[in-house]
CSV table of N, CA and C in Angstrom, one decimal:
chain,number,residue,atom,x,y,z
A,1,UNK,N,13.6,76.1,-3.0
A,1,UNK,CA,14.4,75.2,-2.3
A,1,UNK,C,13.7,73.8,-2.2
A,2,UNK,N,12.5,73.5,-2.3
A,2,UNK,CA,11.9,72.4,-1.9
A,2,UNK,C,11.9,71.7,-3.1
A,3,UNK,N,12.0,72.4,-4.3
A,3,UNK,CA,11.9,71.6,-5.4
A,3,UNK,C,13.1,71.1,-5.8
A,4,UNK,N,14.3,71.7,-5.1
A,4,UNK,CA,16.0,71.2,-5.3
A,4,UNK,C,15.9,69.8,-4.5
A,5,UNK,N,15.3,70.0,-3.8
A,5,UNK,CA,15.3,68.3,-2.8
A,5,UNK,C,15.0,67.1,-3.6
A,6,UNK,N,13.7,67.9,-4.0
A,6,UNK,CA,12.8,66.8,-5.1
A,6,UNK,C,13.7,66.3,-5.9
A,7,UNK,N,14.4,67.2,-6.4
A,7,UNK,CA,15.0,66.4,-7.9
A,7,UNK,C,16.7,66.1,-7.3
A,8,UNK,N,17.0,66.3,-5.9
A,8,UNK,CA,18.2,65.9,-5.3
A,8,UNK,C,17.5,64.3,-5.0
A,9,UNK,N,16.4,64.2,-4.1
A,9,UNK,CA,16.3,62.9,-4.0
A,9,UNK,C,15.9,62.1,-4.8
A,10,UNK,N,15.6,62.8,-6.4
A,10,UNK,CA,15.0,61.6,-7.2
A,10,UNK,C,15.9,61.5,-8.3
A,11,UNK,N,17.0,62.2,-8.2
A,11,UNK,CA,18.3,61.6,-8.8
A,11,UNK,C,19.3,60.7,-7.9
A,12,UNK,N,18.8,60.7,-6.2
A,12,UNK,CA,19.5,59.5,-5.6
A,12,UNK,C,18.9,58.2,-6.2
A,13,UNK,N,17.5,58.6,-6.1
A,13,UNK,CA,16.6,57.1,-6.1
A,13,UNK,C,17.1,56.5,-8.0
A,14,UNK,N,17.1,57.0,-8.6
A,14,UNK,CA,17.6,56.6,-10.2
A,14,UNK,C,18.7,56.0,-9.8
A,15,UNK,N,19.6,56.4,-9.3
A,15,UNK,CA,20.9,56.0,-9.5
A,15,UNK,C,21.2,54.6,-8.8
A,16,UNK,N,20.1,54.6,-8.1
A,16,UNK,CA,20.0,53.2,-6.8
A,16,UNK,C,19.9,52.1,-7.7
A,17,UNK,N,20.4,50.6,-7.9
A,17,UNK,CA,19.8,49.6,-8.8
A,17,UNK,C,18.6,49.3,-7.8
A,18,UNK,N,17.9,48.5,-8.7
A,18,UNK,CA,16.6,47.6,-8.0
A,18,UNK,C,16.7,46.6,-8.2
A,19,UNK,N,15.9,45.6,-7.6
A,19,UNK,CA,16.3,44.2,-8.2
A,19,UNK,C,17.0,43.9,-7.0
A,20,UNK,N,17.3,42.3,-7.1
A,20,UNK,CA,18.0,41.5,-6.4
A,20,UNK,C,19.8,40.7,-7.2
A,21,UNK,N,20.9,40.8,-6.2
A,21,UNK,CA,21.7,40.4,-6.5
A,21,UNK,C,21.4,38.9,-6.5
A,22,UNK,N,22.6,38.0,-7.7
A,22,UNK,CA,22.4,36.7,-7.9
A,22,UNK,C,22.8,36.3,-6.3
A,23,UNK,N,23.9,36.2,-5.5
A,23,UNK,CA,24.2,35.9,-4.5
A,23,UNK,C,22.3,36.1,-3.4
A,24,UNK,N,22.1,36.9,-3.6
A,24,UNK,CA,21.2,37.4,-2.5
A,24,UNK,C,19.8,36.3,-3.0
A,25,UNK,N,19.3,35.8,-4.7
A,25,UNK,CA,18.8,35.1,-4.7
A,25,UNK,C,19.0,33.5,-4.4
A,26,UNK,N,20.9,33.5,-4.5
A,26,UNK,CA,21.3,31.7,-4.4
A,26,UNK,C,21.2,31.8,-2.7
A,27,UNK,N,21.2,32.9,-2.0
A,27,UNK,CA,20.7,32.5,-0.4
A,27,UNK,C,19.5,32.1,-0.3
A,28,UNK,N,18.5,32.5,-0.8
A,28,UNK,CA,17.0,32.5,-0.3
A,28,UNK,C,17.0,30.7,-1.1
A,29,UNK,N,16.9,30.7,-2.3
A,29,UNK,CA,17.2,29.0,-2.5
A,29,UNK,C,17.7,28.2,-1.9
A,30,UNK,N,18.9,28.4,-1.0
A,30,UNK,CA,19.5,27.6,0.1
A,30,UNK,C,18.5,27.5,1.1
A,31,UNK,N,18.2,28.6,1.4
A,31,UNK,CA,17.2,28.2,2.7
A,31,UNK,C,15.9,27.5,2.6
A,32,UNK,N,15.3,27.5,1.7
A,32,UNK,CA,14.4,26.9,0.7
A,32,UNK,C,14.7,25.5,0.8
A,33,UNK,N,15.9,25.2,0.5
A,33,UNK,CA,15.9,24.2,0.0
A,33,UNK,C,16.3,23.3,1.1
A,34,UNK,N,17.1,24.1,2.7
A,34,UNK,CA,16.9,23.2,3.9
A,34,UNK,C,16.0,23.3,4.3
A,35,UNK,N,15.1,24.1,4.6
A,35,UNK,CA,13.7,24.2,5.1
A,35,UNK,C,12.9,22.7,4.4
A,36,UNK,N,13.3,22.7,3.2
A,36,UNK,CA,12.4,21.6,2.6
A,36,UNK,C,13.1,20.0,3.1
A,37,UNK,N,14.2,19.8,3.2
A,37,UNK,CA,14.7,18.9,3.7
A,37,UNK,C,14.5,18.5,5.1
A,38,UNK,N,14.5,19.7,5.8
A,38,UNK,CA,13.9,19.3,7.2
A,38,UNK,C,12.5,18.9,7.2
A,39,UNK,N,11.3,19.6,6.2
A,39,UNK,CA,10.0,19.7,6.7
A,39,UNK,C,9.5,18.2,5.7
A,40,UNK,N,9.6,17.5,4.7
A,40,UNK,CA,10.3,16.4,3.5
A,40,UNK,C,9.4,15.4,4.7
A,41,UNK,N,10.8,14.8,5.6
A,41,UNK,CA,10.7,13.6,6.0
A,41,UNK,C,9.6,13.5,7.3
A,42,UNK,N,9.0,15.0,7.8
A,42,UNK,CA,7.9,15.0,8.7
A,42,UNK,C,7.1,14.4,7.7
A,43,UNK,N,6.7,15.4,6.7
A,43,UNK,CA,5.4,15.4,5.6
A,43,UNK,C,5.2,14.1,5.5
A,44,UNK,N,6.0,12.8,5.5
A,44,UNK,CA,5.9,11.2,4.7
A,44,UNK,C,5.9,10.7,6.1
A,45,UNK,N,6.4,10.8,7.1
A,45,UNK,CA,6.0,10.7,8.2
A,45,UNK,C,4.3,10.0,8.4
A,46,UNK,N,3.4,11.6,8.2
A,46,UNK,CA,2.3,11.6,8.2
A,46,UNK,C,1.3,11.2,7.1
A,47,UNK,N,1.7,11.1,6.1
A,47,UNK,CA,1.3,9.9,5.2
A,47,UNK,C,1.1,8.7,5.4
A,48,UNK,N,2.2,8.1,6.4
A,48,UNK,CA,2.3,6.6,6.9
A,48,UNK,C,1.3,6.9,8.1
A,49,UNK,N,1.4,7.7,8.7
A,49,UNK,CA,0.5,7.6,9.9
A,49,UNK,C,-1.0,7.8,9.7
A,50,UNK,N,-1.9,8.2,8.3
A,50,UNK,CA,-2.5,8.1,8.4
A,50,UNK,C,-3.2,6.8,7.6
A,51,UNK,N,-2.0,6.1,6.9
A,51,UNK,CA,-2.7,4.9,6.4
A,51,UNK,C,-2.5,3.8,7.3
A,52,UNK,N,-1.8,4.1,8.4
A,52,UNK,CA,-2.2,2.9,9.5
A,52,UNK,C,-3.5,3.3,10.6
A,53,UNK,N,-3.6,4.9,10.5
A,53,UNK,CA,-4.9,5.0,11.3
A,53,UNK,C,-6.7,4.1,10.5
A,54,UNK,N,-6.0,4.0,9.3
A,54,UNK,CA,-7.1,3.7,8.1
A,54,UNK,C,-7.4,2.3,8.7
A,55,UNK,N,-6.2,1.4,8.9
A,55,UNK,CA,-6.2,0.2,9.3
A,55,UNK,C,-6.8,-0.1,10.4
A,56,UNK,N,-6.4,0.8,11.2
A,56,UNK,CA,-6.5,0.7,12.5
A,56,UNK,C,-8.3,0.7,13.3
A,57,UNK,N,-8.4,1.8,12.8
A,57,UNK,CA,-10.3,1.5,12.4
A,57,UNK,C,-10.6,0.9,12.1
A,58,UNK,N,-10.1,0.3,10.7
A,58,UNK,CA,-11.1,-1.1,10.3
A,58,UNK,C,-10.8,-2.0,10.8
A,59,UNK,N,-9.8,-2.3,11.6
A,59,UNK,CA,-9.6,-3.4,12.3
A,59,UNK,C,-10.4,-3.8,13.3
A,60,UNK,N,-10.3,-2.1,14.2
A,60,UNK,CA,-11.3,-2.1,14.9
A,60,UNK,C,-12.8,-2.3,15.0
A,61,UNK,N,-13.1,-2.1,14.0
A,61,UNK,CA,-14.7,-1.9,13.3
A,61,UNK,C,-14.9,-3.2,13.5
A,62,UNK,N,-14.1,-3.9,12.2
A,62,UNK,CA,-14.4,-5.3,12.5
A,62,UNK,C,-14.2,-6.3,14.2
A,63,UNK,N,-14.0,-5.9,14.6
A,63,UNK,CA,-13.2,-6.7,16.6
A,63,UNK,C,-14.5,-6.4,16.4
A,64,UNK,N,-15.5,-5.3,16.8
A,64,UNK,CA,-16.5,-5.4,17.6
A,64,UNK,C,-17.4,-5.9,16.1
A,65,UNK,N,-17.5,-5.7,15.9
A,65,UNK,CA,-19.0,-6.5,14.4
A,65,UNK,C,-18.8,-7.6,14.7
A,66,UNK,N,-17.6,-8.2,14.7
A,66,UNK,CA,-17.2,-9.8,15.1
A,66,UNK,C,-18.0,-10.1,16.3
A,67,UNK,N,-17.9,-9.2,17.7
A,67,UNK,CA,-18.1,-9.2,18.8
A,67,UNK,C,-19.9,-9.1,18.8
A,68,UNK,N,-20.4,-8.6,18.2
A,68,UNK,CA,-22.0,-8.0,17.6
A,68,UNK,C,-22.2,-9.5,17.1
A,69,UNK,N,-21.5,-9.9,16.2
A,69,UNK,CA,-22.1,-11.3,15.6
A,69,UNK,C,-22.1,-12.6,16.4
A,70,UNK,N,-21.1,-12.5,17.3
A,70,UNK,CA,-21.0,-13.5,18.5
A,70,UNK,C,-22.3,-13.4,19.3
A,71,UNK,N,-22.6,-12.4,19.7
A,71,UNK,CA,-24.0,-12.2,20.8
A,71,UNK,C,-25.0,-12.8,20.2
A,72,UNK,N,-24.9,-12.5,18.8
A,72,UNK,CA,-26.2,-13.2,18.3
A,72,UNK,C,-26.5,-14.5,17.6
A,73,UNK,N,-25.2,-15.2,17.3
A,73,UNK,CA,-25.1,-16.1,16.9
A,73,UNK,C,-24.4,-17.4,17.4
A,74,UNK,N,-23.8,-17.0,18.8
A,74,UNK,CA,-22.6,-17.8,19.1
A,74,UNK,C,-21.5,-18.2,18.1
A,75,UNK,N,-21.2,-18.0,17.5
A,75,UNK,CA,-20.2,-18.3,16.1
A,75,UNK,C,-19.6,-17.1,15.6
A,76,UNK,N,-18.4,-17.1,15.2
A,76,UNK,CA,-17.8,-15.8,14.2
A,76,UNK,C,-18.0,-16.2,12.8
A,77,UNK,N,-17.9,-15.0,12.1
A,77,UNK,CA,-18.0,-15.4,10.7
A,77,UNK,C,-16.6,-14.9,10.1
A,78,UNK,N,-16.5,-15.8,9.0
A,78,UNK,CA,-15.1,-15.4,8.4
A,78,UNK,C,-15.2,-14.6,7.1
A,79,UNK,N,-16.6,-13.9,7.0
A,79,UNK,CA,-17.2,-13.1,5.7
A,79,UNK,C,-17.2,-11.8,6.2
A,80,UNK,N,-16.2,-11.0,5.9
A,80,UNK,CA,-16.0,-9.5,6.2
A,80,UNK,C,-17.5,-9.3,5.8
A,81,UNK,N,-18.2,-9.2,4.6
A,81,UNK,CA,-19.3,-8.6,4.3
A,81,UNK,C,-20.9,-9.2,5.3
A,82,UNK,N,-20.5,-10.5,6.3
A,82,UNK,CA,-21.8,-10.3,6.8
A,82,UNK,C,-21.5,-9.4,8.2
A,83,UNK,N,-20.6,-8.7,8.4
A,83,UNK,CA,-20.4,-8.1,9.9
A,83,UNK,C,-21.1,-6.8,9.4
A,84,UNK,N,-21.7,-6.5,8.7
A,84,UNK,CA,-22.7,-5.6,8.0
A,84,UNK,C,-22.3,-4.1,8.7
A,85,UNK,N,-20.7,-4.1,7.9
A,85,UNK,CA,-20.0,-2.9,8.3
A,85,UNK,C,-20.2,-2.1,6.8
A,86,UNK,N,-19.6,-0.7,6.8
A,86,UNK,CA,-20.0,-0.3,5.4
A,86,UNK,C,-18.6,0.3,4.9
A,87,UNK,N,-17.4,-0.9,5.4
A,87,UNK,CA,-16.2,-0.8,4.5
A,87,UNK,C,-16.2,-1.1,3.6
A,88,UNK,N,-14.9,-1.5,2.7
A,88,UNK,CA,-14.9,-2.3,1.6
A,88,UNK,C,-13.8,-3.5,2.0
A,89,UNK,N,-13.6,-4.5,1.7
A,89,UNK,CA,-12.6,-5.2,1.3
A,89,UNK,C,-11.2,-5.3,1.0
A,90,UNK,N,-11.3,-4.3,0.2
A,90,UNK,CA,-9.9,-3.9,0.0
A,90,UNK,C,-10.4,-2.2,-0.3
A,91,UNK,N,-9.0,-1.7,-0.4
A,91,UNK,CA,-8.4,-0.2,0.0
A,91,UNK,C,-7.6,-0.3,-1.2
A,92,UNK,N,-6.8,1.0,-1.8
A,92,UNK,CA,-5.9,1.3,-2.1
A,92,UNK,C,-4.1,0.5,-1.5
A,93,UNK,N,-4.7,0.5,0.0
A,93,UNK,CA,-3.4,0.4,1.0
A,93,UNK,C,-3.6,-1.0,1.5
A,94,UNK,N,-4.7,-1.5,1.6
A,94,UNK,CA,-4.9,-3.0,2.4
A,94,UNK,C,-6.0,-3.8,1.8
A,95,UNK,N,-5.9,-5.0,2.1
A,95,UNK,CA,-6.9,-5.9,1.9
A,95,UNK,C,-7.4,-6.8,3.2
A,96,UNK,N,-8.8,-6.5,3.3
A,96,UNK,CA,-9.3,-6.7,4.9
A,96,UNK,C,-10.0,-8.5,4.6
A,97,UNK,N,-9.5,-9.2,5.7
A,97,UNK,CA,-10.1,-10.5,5.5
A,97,UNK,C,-10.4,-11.4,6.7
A,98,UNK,N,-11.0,-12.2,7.1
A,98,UNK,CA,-10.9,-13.0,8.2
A,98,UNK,C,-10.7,-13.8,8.1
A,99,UNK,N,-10.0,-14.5,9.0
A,99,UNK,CA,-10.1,-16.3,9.2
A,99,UNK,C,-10.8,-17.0,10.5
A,100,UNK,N,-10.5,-18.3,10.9
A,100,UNK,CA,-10.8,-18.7,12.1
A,100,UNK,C,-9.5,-18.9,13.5
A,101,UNK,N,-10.1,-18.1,14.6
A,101,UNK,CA,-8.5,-18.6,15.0
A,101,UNK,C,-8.7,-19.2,16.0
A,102,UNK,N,-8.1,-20.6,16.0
A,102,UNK,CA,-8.9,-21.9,16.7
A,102,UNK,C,-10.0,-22.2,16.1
A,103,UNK,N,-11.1,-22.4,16.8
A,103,UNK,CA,-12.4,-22.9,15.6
A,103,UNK,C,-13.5,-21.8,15.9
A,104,UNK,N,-13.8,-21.7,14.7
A,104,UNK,CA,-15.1,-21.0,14.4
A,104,UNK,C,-16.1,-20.1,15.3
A,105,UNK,N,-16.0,-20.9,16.8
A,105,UNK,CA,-16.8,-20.7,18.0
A,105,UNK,C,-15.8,-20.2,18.6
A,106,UNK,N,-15.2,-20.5,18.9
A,106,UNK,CA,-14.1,-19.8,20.4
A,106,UNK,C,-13.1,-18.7,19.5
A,107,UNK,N,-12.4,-18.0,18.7
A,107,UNK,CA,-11.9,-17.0,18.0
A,107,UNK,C,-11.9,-16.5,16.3
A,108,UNK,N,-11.5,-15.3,16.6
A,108,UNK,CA,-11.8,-14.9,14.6
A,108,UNK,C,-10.5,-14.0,14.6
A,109,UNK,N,-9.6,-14.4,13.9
A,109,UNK,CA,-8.3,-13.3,13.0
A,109,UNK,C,-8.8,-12.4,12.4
A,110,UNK,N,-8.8,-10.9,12.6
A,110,UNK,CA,-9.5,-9.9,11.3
A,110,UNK,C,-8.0,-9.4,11.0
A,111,UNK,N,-7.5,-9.7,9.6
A,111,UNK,CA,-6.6,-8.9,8.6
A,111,UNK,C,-6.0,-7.9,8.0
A,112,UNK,N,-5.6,-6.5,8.5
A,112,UNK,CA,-5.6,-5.6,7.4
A,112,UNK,C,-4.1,-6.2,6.8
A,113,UNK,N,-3.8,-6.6,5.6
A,113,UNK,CA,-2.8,-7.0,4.8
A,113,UNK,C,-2.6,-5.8,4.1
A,114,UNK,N,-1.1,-5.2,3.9
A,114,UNK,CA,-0.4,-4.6,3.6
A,114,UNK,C,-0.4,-4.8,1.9
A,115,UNK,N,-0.7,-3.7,1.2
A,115,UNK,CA,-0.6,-4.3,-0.6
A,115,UNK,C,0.9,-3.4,-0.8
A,116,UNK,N,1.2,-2.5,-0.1
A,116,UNK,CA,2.5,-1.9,-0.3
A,116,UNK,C,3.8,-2.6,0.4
A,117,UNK,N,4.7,-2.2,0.2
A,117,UNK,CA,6.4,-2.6,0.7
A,117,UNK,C,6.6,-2.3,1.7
A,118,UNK,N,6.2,-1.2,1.7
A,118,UNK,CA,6.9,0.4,3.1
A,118,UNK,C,5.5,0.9,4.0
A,119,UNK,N,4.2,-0.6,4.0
A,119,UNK,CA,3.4,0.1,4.8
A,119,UNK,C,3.0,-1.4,5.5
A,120,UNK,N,3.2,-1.3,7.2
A,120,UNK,CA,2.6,-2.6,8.1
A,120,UNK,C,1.4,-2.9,8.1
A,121,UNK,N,1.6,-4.2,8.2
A,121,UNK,CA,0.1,-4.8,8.3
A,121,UNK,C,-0.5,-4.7,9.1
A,122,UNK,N,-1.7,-4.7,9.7
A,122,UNK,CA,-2.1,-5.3,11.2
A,122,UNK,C,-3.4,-6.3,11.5
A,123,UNK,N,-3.7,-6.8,12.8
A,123,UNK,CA,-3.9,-8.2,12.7
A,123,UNK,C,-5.1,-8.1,13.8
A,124,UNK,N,-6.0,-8.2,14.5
A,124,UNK,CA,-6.8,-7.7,15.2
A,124,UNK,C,-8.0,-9.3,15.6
A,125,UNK,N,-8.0,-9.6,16.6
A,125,UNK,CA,-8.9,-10.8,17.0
A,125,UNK,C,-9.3,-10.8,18.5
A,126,UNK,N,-10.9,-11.7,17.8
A,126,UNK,CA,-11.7,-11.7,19.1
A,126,UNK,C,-11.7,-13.2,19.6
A,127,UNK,N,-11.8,-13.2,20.6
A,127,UNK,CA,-11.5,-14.6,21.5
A,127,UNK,C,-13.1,-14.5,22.6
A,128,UNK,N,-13.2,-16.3,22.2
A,128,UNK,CA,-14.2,-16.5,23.4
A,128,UNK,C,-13.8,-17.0,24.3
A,129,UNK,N,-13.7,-16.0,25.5
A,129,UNK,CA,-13.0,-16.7,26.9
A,129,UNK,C,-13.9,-16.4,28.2
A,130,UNK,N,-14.7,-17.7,28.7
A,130,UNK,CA,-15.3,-17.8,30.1
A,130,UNK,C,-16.2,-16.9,29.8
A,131,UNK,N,-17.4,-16.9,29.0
A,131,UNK,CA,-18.8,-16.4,29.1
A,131,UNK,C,-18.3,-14.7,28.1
A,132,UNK,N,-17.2,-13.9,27.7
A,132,UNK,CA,-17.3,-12.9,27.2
A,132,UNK,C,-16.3,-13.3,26.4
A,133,UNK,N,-16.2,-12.3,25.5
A,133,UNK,CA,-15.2,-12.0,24.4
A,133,UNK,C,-14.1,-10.9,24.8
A,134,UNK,N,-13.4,-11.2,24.0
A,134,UNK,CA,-11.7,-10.6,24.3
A,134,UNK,C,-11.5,-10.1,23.4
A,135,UNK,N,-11.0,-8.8,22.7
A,135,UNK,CA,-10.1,-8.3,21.9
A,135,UNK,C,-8.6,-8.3,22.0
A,136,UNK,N,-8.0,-8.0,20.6
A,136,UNK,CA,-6.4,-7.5,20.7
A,136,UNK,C,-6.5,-6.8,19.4
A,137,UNK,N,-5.4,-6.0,19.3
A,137,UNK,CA,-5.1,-5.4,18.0
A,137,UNK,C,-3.5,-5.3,17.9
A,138,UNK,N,-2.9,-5.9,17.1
A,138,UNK,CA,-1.8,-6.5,16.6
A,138,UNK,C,-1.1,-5.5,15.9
A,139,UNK,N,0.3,-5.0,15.3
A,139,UNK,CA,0.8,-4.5,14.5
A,139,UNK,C,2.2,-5.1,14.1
A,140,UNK,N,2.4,-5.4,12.8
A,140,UNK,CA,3.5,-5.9,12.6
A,140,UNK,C,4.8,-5.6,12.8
A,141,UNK,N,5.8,-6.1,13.2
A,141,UNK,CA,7.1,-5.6,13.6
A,141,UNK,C,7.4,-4.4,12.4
A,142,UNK,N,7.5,-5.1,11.1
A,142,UNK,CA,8.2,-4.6,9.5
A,142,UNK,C,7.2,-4.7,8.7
A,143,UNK,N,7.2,-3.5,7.9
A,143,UNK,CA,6.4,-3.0,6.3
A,143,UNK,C,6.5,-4.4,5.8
A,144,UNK,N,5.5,-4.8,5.2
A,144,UNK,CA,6.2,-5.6,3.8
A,144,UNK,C,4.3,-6.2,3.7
A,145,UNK,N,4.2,-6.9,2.6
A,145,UNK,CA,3.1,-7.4,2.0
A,145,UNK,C,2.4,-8.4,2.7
A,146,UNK,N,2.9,-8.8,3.4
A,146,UNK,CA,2.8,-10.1,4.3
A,146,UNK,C,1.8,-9.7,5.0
A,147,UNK,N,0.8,-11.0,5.3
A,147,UNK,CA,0.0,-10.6,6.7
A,147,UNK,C,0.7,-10.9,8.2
A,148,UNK,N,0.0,-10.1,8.9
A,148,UNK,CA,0.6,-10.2,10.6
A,148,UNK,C,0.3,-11.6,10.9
A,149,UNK,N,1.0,-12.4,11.8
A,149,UNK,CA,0.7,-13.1,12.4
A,149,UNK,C,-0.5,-13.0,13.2
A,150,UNK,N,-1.7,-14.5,13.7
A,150,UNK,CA,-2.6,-14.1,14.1
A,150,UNK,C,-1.8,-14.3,15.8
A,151,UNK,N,-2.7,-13.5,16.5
A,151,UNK,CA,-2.3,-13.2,18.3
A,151,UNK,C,-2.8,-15.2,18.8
A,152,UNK,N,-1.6,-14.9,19.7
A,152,UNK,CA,-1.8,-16.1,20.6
A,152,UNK,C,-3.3,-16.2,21.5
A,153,UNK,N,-4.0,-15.3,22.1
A,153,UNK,CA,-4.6,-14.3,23.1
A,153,UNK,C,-5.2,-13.5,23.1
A,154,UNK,N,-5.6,-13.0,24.1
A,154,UNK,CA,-6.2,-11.8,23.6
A,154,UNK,C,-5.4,-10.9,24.5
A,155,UNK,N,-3.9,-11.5,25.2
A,155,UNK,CA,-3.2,-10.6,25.9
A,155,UNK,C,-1.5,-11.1,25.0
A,156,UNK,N,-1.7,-11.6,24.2
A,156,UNK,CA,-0.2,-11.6,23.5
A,156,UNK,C,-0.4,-11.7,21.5
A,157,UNK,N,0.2,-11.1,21.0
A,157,UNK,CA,0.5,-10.7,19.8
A,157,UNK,C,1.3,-11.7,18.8
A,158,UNK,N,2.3,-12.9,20.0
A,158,UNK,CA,2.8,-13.5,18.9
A,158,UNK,C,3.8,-13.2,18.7
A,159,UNK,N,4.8,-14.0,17.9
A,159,UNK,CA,6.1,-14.1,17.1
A,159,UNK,C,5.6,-12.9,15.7
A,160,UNK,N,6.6,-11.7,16.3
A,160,UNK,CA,6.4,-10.6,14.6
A,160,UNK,C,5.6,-9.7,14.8
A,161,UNK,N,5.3,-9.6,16.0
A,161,UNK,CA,3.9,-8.3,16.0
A,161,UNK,C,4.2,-7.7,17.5
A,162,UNK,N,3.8,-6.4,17.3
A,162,UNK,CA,3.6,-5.9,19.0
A,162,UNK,C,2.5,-5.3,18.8
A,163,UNK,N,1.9,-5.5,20.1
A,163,UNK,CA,0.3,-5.0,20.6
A,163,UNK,C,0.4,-3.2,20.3
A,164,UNK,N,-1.3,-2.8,19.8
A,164,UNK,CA,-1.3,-1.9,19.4
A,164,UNK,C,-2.1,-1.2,20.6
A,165,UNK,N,-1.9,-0.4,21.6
A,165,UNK,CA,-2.8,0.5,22.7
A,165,UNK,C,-4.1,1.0,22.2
């Protein structure tokens, strides 16, 4: 009797197909394929957010080097390379520069300029005001190539930019 089972249930199991129906794989592709549409625009999301955190450092970096070079010199420098940080100049995503903002002694513009379309610039400066120095850090309204405008302050951003926390 036990061996009638055997060959009752392994003539069910033959007769069963195996495999997947086309329908049952064109579902699993659909879901596939919203799953990727929803998960798509986080993923690029975070791509942009971390090439503004890239900026966002070296912006920083530079505020205080700037701020380091004042103590010892009275003066800003407008030479990324003497704030004897161990960035580069330019990135893939930016090109880091300084200027004067006002004169030479009382503030310094530090640059990250956008080399792409679809990634903002930002703009970051130290002010000499009443015996200490002031930071801000700037971010531009819109992506584009352009640099940020330099801040009014070290409490306002200017025409095109909002303050970065």
């Amino acid at each position: 009797m036990k061996n009638e089972i055997k060959v009752k249930h392994l003539l069910k199991i033959k007769k069963q197909n195996t495999g997947f129906t086309l329908i049952e794989l064109l579902v699993v592709i659909i879901i596939i394929g919203i799953l990727t549409a929803i998960a798509l625009p986080s993923f690029l999301n975070q791509t942009a957010k971390s090439r503004a955190a890239e900026t966002k450092a070296n912006i920083g970096a530079m505020n205080r080097a700037q701020q380091a070079y004042f103590l010892e010199r009275q003066t800003f420098t407008t030479e990324v390379d003497e704030l004897g940080l161990s960035m580069v100049n330019s990135t893939d995503n930016f090109d880091y520069s300084a200027a004067p903002n006002g004169t030479i002694t009382t503030g310094v513009t530090n640059f990250g300029t956008s080399k792409k379309d679809d990634i903002t610039s930002y703009v970051g400066a130290v002010f000499y005001v009443t015996g200490a120095t002031e930071t801000i850090l700037c971010e531009a309204n819109q992506p584009s190539v352009l640099a940020a405008t330099p801040p009014n302050s070290s409490t306002d951003c200017g025409t095109g930019n909002r303050r970065v926390q």
